Short mmCIF file of C-alpha atoms in Angstrom, two decimals:
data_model
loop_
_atom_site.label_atom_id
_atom_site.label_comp_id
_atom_site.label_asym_id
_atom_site.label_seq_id
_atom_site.Cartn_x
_atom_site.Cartn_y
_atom_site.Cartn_z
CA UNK S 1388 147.72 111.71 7.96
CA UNK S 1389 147.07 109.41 10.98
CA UNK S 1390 147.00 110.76 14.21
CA UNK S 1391 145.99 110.23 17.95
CA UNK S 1392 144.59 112.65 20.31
CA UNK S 1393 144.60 111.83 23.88
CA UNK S 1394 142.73 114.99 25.56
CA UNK S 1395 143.28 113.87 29.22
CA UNK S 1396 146.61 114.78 30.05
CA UNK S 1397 145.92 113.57 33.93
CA UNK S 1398 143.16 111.83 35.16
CA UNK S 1399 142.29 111.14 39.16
CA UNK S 1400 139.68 108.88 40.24
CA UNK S 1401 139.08 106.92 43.66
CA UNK S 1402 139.35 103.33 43.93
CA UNK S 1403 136.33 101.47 42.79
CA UNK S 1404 135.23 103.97 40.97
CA UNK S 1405 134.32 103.62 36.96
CA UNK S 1406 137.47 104.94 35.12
CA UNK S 1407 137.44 106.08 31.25
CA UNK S 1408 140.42 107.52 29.35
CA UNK S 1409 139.48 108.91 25.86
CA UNK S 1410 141.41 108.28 22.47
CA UNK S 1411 140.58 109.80 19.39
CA UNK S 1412 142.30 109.23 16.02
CA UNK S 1413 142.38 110.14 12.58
CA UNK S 1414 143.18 107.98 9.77
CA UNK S 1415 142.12 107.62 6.21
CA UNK S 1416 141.84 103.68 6.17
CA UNK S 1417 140.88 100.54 8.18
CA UNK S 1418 143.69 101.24 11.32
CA UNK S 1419 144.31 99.01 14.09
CA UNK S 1420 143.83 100.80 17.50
CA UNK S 1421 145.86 99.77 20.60
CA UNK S 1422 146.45 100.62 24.32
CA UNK S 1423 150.28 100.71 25.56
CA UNK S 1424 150.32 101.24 29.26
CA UNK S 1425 153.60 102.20 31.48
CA UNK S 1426 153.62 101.23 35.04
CA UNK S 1427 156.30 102.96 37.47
CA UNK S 1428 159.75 102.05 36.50
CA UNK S 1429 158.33 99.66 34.01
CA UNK S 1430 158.80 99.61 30.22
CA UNK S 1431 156.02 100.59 28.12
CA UNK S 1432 154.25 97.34 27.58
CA UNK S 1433 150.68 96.71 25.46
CA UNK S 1434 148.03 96.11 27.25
CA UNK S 1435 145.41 95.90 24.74
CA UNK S 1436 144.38 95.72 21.03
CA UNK S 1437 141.05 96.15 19.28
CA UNK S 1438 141.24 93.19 16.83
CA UNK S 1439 141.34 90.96 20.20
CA UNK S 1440 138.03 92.00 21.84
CA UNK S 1441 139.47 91.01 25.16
CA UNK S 1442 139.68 91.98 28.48
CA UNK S 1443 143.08 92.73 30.11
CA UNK S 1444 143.49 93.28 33.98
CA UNK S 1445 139.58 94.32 33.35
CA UNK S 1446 140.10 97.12 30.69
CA UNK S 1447 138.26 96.74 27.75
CA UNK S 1448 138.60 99.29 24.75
CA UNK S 1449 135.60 99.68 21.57
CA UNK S 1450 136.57 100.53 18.45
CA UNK S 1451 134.02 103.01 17.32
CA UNK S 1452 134.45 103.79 13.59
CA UNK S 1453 131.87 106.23 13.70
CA UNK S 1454 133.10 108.60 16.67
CA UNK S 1455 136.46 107.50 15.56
CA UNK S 1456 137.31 106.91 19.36
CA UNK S 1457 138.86 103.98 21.20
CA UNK S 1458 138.38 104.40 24.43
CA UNK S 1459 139.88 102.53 27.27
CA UNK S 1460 137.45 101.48 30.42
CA UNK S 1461 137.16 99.77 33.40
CA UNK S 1462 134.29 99.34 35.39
CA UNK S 1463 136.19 99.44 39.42
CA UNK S 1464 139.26 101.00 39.22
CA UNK S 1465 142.26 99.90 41.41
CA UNK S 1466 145.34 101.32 42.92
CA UNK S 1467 147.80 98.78 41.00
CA UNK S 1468 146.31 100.55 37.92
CA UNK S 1469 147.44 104.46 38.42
CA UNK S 1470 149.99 104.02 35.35
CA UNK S 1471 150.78 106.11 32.34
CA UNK S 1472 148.10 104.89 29.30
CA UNK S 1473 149.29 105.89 25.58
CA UNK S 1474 146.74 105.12 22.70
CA UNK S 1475 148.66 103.89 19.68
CA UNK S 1476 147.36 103.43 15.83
CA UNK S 1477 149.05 101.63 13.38
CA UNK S 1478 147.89 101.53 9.28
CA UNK S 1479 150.28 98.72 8.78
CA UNK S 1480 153.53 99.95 8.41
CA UNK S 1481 154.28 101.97 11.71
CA UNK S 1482 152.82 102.74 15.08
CA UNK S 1483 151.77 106.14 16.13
CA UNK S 1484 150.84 107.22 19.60
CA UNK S 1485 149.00 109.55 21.75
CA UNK S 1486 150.33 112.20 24.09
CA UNK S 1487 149.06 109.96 27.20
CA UNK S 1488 147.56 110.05 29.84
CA UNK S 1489 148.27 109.57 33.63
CA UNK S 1490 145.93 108.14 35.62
CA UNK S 1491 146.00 108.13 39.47
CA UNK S 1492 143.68 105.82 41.60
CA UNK S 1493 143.18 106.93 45.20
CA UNK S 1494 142.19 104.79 48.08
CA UNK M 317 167.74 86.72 28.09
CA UNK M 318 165.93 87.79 24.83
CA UNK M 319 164.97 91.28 24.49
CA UNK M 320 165.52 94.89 23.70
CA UNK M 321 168.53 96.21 24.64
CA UNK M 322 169.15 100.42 25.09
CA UNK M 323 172.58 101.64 25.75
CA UNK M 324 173.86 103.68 27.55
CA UNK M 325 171.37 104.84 29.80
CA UNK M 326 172.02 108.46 30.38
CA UNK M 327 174.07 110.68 27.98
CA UNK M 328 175.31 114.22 27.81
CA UNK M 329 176.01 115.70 24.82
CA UNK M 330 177.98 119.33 24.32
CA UNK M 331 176.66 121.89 22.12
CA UNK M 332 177.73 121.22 18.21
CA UNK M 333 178.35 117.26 18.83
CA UNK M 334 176.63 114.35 17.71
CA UNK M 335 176.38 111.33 19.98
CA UNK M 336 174.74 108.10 19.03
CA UNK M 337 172.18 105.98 21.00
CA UNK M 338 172.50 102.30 20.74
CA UNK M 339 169.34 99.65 20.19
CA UNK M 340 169.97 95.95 20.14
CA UNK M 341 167.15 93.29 19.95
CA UNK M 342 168.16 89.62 19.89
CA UNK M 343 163.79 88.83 19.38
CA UNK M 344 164.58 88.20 15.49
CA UNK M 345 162.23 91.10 14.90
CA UNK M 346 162.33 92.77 11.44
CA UNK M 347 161.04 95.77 12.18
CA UNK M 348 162.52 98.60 14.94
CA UNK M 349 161.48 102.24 16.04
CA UNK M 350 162.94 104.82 17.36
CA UNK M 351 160.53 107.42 19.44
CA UNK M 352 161.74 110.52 21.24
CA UNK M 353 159.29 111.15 24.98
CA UNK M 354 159.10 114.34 25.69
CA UNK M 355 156.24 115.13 28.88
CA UNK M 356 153.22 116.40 27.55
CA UNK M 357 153.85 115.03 23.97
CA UNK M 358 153.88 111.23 24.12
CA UNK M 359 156.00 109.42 21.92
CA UNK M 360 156.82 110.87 18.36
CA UNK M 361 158.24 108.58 15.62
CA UNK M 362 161.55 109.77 14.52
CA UNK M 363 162.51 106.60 12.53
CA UNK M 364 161.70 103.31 11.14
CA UNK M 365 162.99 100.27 9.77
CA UNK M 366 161.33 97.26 8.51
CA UNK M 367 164.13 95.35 6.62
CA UNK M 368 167.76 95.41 7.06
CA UNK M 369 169.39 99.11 4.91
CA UNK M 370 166.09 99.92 4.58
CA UNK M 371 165.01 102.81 7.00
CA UNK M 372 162.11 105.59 6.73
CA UNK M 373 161.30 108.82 8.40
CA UNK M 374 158.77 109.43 10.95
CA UNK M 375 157.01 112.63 12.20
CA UNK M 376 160.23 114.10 13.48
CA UNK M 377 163.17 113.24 11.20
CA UNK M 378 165.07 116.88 11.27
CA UNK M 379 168.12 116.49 13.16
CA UNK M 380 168.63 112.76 13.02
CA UNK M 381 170.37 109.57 11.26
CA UNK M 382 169.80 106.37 11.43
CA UNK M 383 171.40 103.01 10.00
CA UNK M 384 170.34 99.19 10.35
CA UNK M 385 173.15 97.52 8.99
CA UNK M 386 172.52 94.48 10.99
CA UNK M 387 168.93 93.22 11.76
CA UNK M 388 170.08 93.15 15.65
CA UNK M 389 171.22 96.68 15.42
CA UNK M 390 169.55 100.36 15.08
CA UNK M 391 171.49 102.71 16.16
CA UNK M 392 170.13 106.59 16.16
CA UNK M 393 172.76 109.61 15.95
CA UNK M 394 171.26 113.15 17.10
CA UNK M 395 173.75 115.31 14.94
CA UNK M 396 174.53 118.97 15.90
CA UNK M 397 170.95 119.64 13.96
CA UNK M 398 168.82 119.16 16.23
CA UNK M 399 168.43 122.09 18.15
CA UNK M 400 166.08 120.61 20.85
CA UNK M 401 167.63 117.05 21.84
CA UNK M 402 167.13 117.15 25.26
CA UNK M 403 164.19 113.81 25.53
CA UNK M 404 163.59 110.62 26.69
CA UNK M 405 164.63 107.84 23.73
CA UNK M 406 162.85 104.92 23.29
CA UNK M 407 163.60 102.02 20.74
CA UNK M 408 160.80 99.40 20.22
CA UNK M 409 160.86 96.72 17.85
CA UNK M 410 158.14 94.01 16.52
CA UNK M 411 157.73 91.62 13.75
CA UNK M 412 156.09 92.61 10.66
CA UNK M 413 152.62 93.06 10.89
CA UNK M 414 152.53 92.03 14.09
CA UNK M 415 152.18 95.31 16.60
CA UNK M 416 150.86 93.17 19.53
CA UNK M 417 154.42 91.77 19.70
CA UNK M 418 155.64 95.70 19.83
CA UNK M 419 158.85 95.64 22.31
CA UNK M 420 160.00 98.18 24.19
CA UNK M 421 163.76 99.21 25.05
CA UNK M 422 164.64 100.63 28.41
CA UNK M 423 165.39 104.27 27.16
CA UNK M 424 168.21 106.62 27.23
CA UNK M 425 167.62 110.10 28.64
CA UNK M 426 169.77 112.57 26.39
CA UNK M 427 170.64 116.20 28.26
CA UNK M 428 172.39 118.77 26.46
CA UNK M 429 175.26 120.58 28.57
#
């Protein structure tokens, strides 16, 4: 069975400080790994996805096949990124996602 | 306007009824989703469609019915079954094997009375 655990329910960090929100999954073949992220009064949009190897608003996210973990990090957090992040996996057919996780960047 | 359209935006539902949330998407997307938010749990798959009368179950099936009789269309009924409704509904929808291009509705916040 696929699944994604999220362990951070909330996470608080200070403006230009390193940020990292954890995603483990579970899944029996080759998944694809994805970030969603929802911004206030915003629809849940993606922000990321492994295959891509990109950057997005400076978040980058490793696949680690090993670990199992796709964590999502960014190396100065800012205030225009305190949003709600959900970790998604998909093994072709449907997405699953993550319990989320809130993260709050003070000045 | 193209997108993903959730209707209506809050509903009440009595104890014993069912009441039906609507999901239109004008992105010629084959596939749609239904998810139920609740805080603390993320999103859980309740159903999925990839093709038009062609639907499958997600995690959390029990208490609900869907249809895609149109590829525009998914509408989900919570029926008198489900004991819990009370969530935040969201309908996404995406082309097939595509997830980047994964849509999101609005949402419709169900409350029982």
């Amino acid at each position: 069975a696929q699944r994604v655990t999220q362990p951070e329910k909330l996470l608080s960090v200070f403006k230009g400080a390193p940020v990292e929100l954890k995603c483990n999954y579970s899944y029996s073949g080759s998944p694809e790994l994805f970030w969603y992220v929802q911004y206030s009064r915003q629809r849940l949009q993606l922000l990321l996805r492994h295959i891509s190897r990109e950057s997005i608003k400076g978040f980058t996210a490793d696949l680690n096949k090993g670990e199992t973990s796709f964590h999502l990090k960014k190396p100065f957090a800012q205030e225009e990124d305190s949003a709600m992040y959900y970790c998604a996996l998909t093994g072709g057919n449907d997405m699953r996602f993550g319990a989320g996780t809130r993260l709050t960047v003070k000045p | 306007d193209g997108g993903i359209t959730q209707s209506p935006k809050y509903l009440f539902r009595k104890e014993g009824q069912n009441v039906t949330l609507s999901c239109e998407q004008n992105l010629n997307h084959d596939a749609m989703y239904w998810y139920r938010q609740d805080p603390g749990q993320g999103l859980r798959l309740i159903y999925y469609s990839q093709i038009v009368n062609d639907f499958q179950k997600g995690d959390i099936a029990e208490g609900y019915s869907v249809s895609r009789e149109k590829k525009e269309s998914f509408p989900l009924t919570v029926t008198s079954a489900q004991k819990n409704p009370t969530a935040f509904y969201l309908c996404a929808s995406s082309t097939i094997g595509d997830h980047e291009k994964l849509f999101f509705g609005s949402g419709t916040q169900l409350s029982v009375l």
